[in-house]
mmCIF file of C-alpha atoms in Angstrom:
data_model
loop_
_atom_site.group_PDB
_atom_site.id
_atom_site.type_symbol
_atom_site.label_atom_id
_atom_site.label_comp_id
_atom_site.label_asym_id
_atom_site.label_seq_id
_atom_site.Cartn_x
_atom_site.Cartn_y
_atom_site.Cartn_z
ATOM 1 C CA MET A 260 0.000 0.000 0.000
ATOM 2 C CA ARG A 261 1.369 3.415 -0.997
ATOM 3 C CA GLU A 262 2.093 5.703 1.947
ATOM 4 C CA VAL A 263 -0.096 8.805 2.047
ATOM 5 C CA SER A 264 1.556 11.918 3.447
ATOM 6 C CA PRO A 265 -0.672 14.585 5.012
ATOM 7 C CA LEU A 266 -1.136 17.881 3.214
ATOM 8 C CA ARG A 267 1.090 20.338 5.092
ATOM 9 C CA ILE A 268 -0.720 23.550 5.980
ATOM 10 C CA PHE A 269 0.742 26.370 8.072
ATOM 11 C CA ILE A 270 -1.590 29.029 9.455
ATOM 12 C CA GLY A 271 -0.480 32.385 10.805
ATOM 13 C CA TYR A 272 -1.302 32.751 14.493
ATOM 14 C CA ASP A 273 -1.953 35.913 16.450
ATOM 15 C CA PRO A 274 -3.376 35.595 19.999
ATOM 16 C CA ARG A 275 -5.766 38.465 19.256
ATOM 17 C CA GLU A 276 -7.334 36.299 16.530
ATOM 18 C CA ALA A 277 -7.255 32.930 18.268
ATOM 19 C CA ALA A 278 -10.927 32.288 17.486
ATOM 20 C CA ALA A 279 -10.305 32.982 13.806
ATOM 21 C CA PHE A 280 -7.440 30.466 13.758
ATOM 22 C CA SER A 281 -9.554 27.733 15.362
ATOM 23 C CA VAL A 282 -12.522 28.256 13.052
ATOM 24 C CA LEU A 283 -10.273 28.258 9.969
ATOM 25 C CA ALA A 284 -8.572 25.025 11.059
ATOM 26 C CA HIS A 285 -11.974 23.416 11.660
ATOM 27 C CA SER A 286 -13.271 24.559 8.264
ATOM 28 C CA ILE A 287 -10.270 22.920 6.593
ATOM 29 C CA HIS A 288 -10.502 19.621 8.457
ATOM 30 C CA VAL A 289 -14.229 18.988 8.037
ATOM 31 C CA ARG A 290 -14.096 19.476 4.237
ATOM 32 C CA ALA A 291 -10.781 17.780 3.472
ATOM 33 C CA SER A 292 -10.863 14.531 1.485
ATOM 34 C CA GLN A 293 -7.227 13.747 2.357
ATOM 35 C CA PRO A 294 -5.270 13.760 5.636
ATOM 36 C CA VAL A 295 -4.201 17.270 6.632
ATOM 37 C CA SER A 296 -1.501 18.436 9.035
ATOM 38 C CA ILE A 297 -2.051 21.983 10.345
ATOM 39 C CA THR A 298 0.739 23.903 12.084
ATOM 40 C CA PRO A 299 0.145 27.295 13.737
ATOM 41 C CA LEU A 300 2.964 29.807 13.282
ATOM 42 C CA MET A 301 3.125 30.914 16.929
ATOM 43 C CA LEU A 302 5.943 33.260 17.848
ATOM 44 C CA THR A 303 6.171 31.594 21.266
ATOM 45 C CA GLN A 304 7.264 28.422 19.439
ATOM 46 C CA LEU A 305 9.647 30.086 16.959
ATOM 47 C CA GLY A 306 12.074 31.735 19.360
ATOM 48 C CA GLN A 307 15.044 29.674 18.151
ATOM 49 C CA VAL A 308 14.688 30.791 14.529
ATOM 50 C CA TYR A 309 12.704 34.052 14.502
ATOM 51 C CA ARG A 310 14.335 37.130 16.013
ATOM 52 C CA ARG A 311 12.812 40.135 14.231
ATOM 53 C CA GLU A 312 11.816 43.169 16.264
ATOM 54 C CA ARG A 313 8.163 44.038 15.739
ATOM 55 C CA ASN A 314 7.703 46.673 13.035
ATOM 56 C CA PRO A 315 5.186 49.478 13.740
ATOM 57 C CA LEU A 316 3.537 48.710 10.375
ATOM 58 C CA GLN A 317 3.146 45.038 11.252
ATOM 59 C CA SER A 318 -0.568 44.276 11.688
ATOM 60 C CA THR A 319 -0.187 40.651 12.889
ATOM 61 C CA ASP A 320 2.384 38.449 14.627
ATOM 62 C CA PHE A 321 2.831 36.429 11.435
ATOM 63 C CA SER A 322 3.450 39.270 8.979
ATOM 64 C CA PHE A 323 6.990 37.991 8.352
ATOM 65 C CA SER A 324 7.184 34.599 10.064
ATOM 66 C CA ARG A 325 5.095 33.139 7.202
ATOM 67 C CA PHE A 326 8.227 33.129 5.086
ATOM 68 C CA LEU A 327 9.798 30.532 7.381
ATOM 69 C CA VAL A 328 7.422 27.871 6.051
ATOM 70 C CA PRO A 329 9.904 26.394 3.504
ATOM 71 C CA TYR A 330 12.605 26.231 6.202
ATOM 72 C CA LEU A 331 10.201 24.633 8.695
ATOM 73 C CA SER A 332 9.343 22.111 5.971
ATOM 74 C CA GLY A 333 12.996 21.140 5.538
ATOM 75 C CA PHE A 334 13.030 22.754 2.079
ATOM 76 C CA SER A 335 11.356 19.618 0.748
ATOM 77 C CA GLY A 336 7.988 18.831 -0.793
ATOM 78 C CA TRP A 337 5.163 21.338 -0.818
ATOM 79 C CA SER A 338 3.447 23.362 1.906
ATOM 80 C CA VAL A 339 0.529 25.780 2.066
ATOM 81 C CA PHE A 340 0.467 28.996 4.063
ATOM 82 C CA MET A 341 -2.737 30.836 4.991
ATOM 83 C CA ASP A 342 -3.483 33.918 7.070
ATOM 84 C CA CYS A 343 -5.709 33.072 10.030
ATOM 85 C CA ASP A 344 -8.489 35.525 9.080
ATOM 86 C CA MET A 345 -9.961 33.122 6.556
ATOM 87 C CA LEU A 346 -12.653 30.488 6.092
ATOM 88 C CA VAL A 347 -12.312 27.494 3.756
ATOM 89 C CA LEU A 348 -15.555 26.464 2.052
ATOM 90 C CA ASP A 349 -14.148 23.773 -0.237
ATOM 91 C CA ASP A 350 -11.969 20.673 -0.122
ATOM 92 C CA VAL A 351 -8.410 21.914 0.449
ATOM 93 C CA ALA A 352 -7.182 18.918 -1.570
ATOM 94 C CA LYS A 353 -8.397 20.843 -4.633
ATOM 95 C CA LEU A 354 -5.972 23.643 -3.763
ATOM 96 C CA TRP A 355 -3.208 21.095 -3.169
ATOM 97 C CA ALA A 356 -3.901 19.591 -6.613
ATOM 98 C CA LEU A 357 -2.930 22.912 -8.233
ATOM 99 C CA ARG A 358 0.768 22.394 -7.394
ATOM 100 C CA ASP A 359 2.934 23.007 -10.462
ATOM 101 C CA GLU A 360 6.625 22.106 -10.398
ATOM 102 C CA ARG A 361 7.461 24.949 -12.778
ATOM 103 C CA TYR A 362 6.978 27.437 -9.941
ATOM 104 C CA ALA A 363 8.597 28.240 -6.611
ATOM 105 C CA VAL A 364 5.419 29.713 -5.172
ATOM 106 C CA GLN A 365 1.812 30.000 -6.344
ATOM 107 C CA VAL A 366 -0.614 32.721 -5.262
ATOM 108 C CA VAL A 367 -3.763 34.600 -6.212
ATOM 109 C CA LYS A 368 -2.391 37.640 -8.032
ATOM 110 C CA HIS A 369 -4.628 40.353 -6.638
ATOM 111 C CA ASN A 370 -4.586 43.909 -7.923
ATOM 112 C CA HIS A 371 -5.395 45.233 -4.467
ATOM 113 C CA VAL A 372 -5.061 48.956 -3.691
ATOM 114 C CA PRO A 373 -6.905 49.665 -0.419
ATOM 115 C CA GLU A 374 -8.433 53.093 0.060
ATOM 116 C CA GLU A 375 -8.643 53.050 3.871
ATOM 117 C CA THR A 376 -5.659 53.767 6.110
ATOM 118 C CA ILE A 377 -6.771 51.736 9.159
ATOM 119 C CA LYS A 378 -8.028 48.137 9.386
ATOM 120 C CA PHE A 379 -8.884 45.773 12.269
ATOM 121 C CA LEU A 380 -7.587 46.532 15.786
ATOM 122 C CA ASP A 381 -6.535 50.004 14.583
ATOM 123 C CA ALA A 382 -3.686 48.504 12.566
ATOM 124 C CA ALA A 383 -2.246 50.630 9.769
ATOM 125 C CA GLN A 384 -3.368 49.671 6.270
ATOM 126 C CA THR A 385 -0.301 49.789 4.036
ATOM 127 C CA ARG A 386 -0.261 49.993 0.251
ATOM 128 C CA TYR A 387 2.330 48.188 -1.851
ATOM 129 C CA GLU A 388 2.634 46.237 -5.082
ATOM 130 C CA LYS A 389 1.511 42.579 -4.798
ATOM 131 C CA LYS A 390 -0.496 43.284 -1.661
ATOM 132 C CA ASN A 391 -2.240 40.168 -0.331
ATOM 133 C CA TRP A 392 -0.387 37.865 -2.729
ATOM 134 C CA SER A 393 1.376 36.361 0.286
ATOM 135 C CA SER A 394 -1.799 35.724 2.294
ATOM 136 C CA VAL A 395 -2.284 32.324 0.618
ATOM 137 C CA MET A 396 0.846 30.670 -0.749
ATOM 138 C CA LEU A 397 1.583 27.261 -2.205
ATOM 139 C CA PHE A 398 5.309 26.822 -1.511
ATOM 140 C CA ASN A 399 7.458 24.517 -3.647
ATOM 141 C CA ASN A 400 9.909 24.339 -0.770
ATOM 142 C CA ALA A 401 13.022 23.141 -2.601
ATOM 143 C CA LYS A 402 12.829 26.221 -4.835
ATOM 144 C CA CYS A 403 12.568 28.592 -1.866
ATOM 145 C CA LYS A 404 15.966 27.971 -0.255
ATOM 146 C CA ALA A 405 16.688 31.706 -0.189
ATOM 147 C CA LEU A 406 14.220 31.908 2.717
ATOM 148 C CA THR A 407 16.684 30.978 5.422
ATOM 149 C CA PRO A 408 16.063 32.187 8.980
ATOM 150 C CA ASP A 409 18.857 34.744 8.544
ATOM 151 C CA TYR A 410 17.203 36.169 5.434
ATOM 152 C CA VAL A 411 13.695 36.204 6.929
ATOM 153 C CA ASN A 412 15.030 37.943 10.036
ATOM 154 C CA THR A 413 16.851 40.705 8.137
ATOM 155 C CA ALA A 414 15.100 41.303 4.798
ATOM 156 C CA SER A 415 12.735 44.256 4.512
ATOM 157 C CA GLY A 416 9.007 43.722 4.500
ATOM 158 C CA LEU A 417 8.784 44.677 0.836
ATOM 159 C CA GLU A 418 11.594 42.290 -0.096
ATOM 160 C CA LEU A 419 9.642 39.466 1.500
ATOM 161 C CA HIS A 420 6.074 40.295 0.437
ATOM 162 C CA GLN A 421 7.061 41.302 -3.086
ATOM 163 C CA PHE A 422 8.993 38.049 -3.573
ATOM 164 C CA LYS A 423 12.333 39.761 -4.154
ATOM 165 C CA TRP A 424 13.937 36.565 -2.831
ATOM 166 C CA LEU A 425 13.189 34.881 -6.164
ATOM 167 C CA ASP A 426 15.611 35.222 -9.074
ATOM 168 C CA ASP A 427 12.777 35.616 -11.568
ATOM 169 C CA GLU A 428 9.137 36.689 -11.232
ATOM 170 C CA ALA A 429 8.306 33.935 -13.719
ATOM 171 C CA LEU A 430 8.720 31.587 -10.728
ATOM 172 C CA ILE A 431 5.495 33.019 -9.228
ATOM 173 C CA GLY A 432 2.591 30.923 -10.465
ATOM 174 C CA GLU A 433 -1.075 31.835 -10.276
ATOM 175 C CA ILE A 434 -3.965 30.026 -8.617
ATOM 176 C CA PRO A 435 -7.669 30.756 -9.221
ATOM 177 C CA HIS A 436 -9.117 33.808 -7.523
ATOM 178 C CA ARG A 437 -11.708 31.658 -5.731
ATOM 179 C CA TRP A 438 -8.908 30.565 -3.368
ATOM 180 C CA ASN A 439 -8.470 34.066 -1.865
ATOM 181 C CA HIS A 440 -11.692 36.086 -2.026
ATOM 182 C CA LEU A 441 -11.113 39.467 -0.357
ATOM 183 C CA VAL A 442 -14.182 40.448 1.659
ATOM 184 C CA GLY A 443 -14.938 44.140 1.312
ATOM 185 C CA TYR A 444 -12.833 44.539 -1.829
ATOM 186 C CA ASP A 445 -13.817 41.866 -4.330
ATOM 187 C CA SER A 446 -17.302 41.922 -5.819
ATOM 188 C CA PRO A 447 -19.653 39.769 -3.721
ATOM 189 C CA SER A 448 -19.694 36.195 -4.987
ATOM 190 C CA ARG A 449 -21.097 32.843 -3.906
ATOM 191 C CA ASP A 450 -18.603 30.942 -6.068
ATOM 192 C CA VAL A 451 -15.776 31.024 -3.538
ATOM 193 C CA SER A 452 -13.480 28.356 -2.073
ATOM 194 C CA LEU A 453 -11.635 30.490 0.485
ATOM 195 C CA VAL A 454 -12.950 33.644 2.151
ATOM 196 C CA HIS A 455 -10.432 36.233 3.396
ATOM 197 C CA TYR A 456 -11.655 38.772 5.965
ATOM 198 C CA THR A 457 -8.656 40.974 5.299
ATOM 199 C CA ILE A 458 -9.901 44.236 6.867
ATOM 200 C CA GLY A 459 -11.680 42.504 9.760
ATOM 201 C CA GLY A 460 -13.831 39.438 10.328
ATOM 202 C CA PRO A 461 -17.124 38.704 12.094
ATOM 203 C CA TYR A 462 -15.206 37.824 15.273
ATOM 204 C CA PHE A 463 -14.769 41.615 15.695
ATOM 205 C CA GLU A 464 -17.911 43.543 16.640
ATOM 206 C CA GLU A 465 -17.425 46.257 14.013
ATOM 207 C CA TYR A 466 -17.347 43.639 11.212
ATOM 208 C CA ARG A 467 -19.976 41.271 12.560
ATOM 209 C CA ASP A 468 -22.251 41.737 9.508
ATOM 210 C CA CYS A 469 -19.646 41.604 6.740
ATOM 211 C CA GLU A 470 -19.948 39.340 3.693
ATOM 212 C CA TYR A 471 -19.766 35.652 4.677
ATOM 213 C CA SER A 472 -20.299 36.517 8.349
ATOM 214 C CA GLU A 473 -23.188 34.049 8.650
ATOM 215 C CA GLU A 474 -21.013 31.270 7.244
ATOM 216 C CA TRP A 475 -18.296 32.043 9.773
ATOM 217 C CA ARG A 476 -20.725 31.961 12.697
ATOM 218 C CA ALA A 477 -22.226 28.714 11.400
ATOM 219 C CA GLU A 478 -18.723 27.212 11.314
ATOM 220 C CA LEU A 479 -18.079 28.368 14.875
ATOM 221 C CA ALA A 480 -21.379 26.846 16.011
ATOM 222 C CA GLY A 481 -20.605 23.589 14.203
ATOM 223 C CA MET A 482 -17.221 23.400 15.901
ATOM 224 C CA ALA A 483 -18.851 23.953 19.290
ATOM 225 C CA ARG A 484 -21.343 21.141 18.629
ATOM 226 C CA VAL A 485 -18.488 18.740 17.837
ATOM 227 C CA ASP A 486 -16.716 19.744 21.064
ATOM 228 C CA GLN A 487 -19.882 19.142 23.092
ATOM 229 C CA ARG A 488 -20.418 15.674 21.597
ATOM 230 C CA GLN A 489 -16.809 14.694 22.293
ATOM 231 C CA SER A 490 -16.985 15.853 25.923
ATOM 232 C CA ARG A 491 -19.912 13.593 26.751
#
């Protein structure tokens, strides 16, 4: 029998969005048709490899630690990174099936120019080329060896998020837009595989009625029902 390796998924973790992380992880697991391994990128667990001082423009704990995923994967195989402020509404194996060996990394290539200056938790909203490309990434880890801990700890934010660590932009592949739907920016759609609450999700009072808020609360309630059944 052929050995089946779990799909490796890393999710950014910020203690201020712990509920968002848990709901996202649940939404992945309950829809997955293949085994999945989910790893939170918690700074409390990365002290031996991550030493960056927090930047005033950094809106989450995982703004830069996401680029350690290839290193944490031993620069082998493939891995997925996702921000925690998301909800998966499809089988993540379909995203995994999009892996293409021609590329070092695959993303949704948004043309995202936010108009506001402040987003959730009064964090600054920054504008830069390729914004939100790095919020969902399929990493072909062996082709991302430039992302050593030393590089991730010292490179500028733009060098990291604009993929300056690649020798050629042709190494950035594209995945369908349905795998990173930006709530509040993209036109409302029901044909979505992954919802991204990039300016704030329904777990914050001021965004409680945003697009796909009902789906998020239904996921939270479903997770709670599972917990209750298991505790009996």
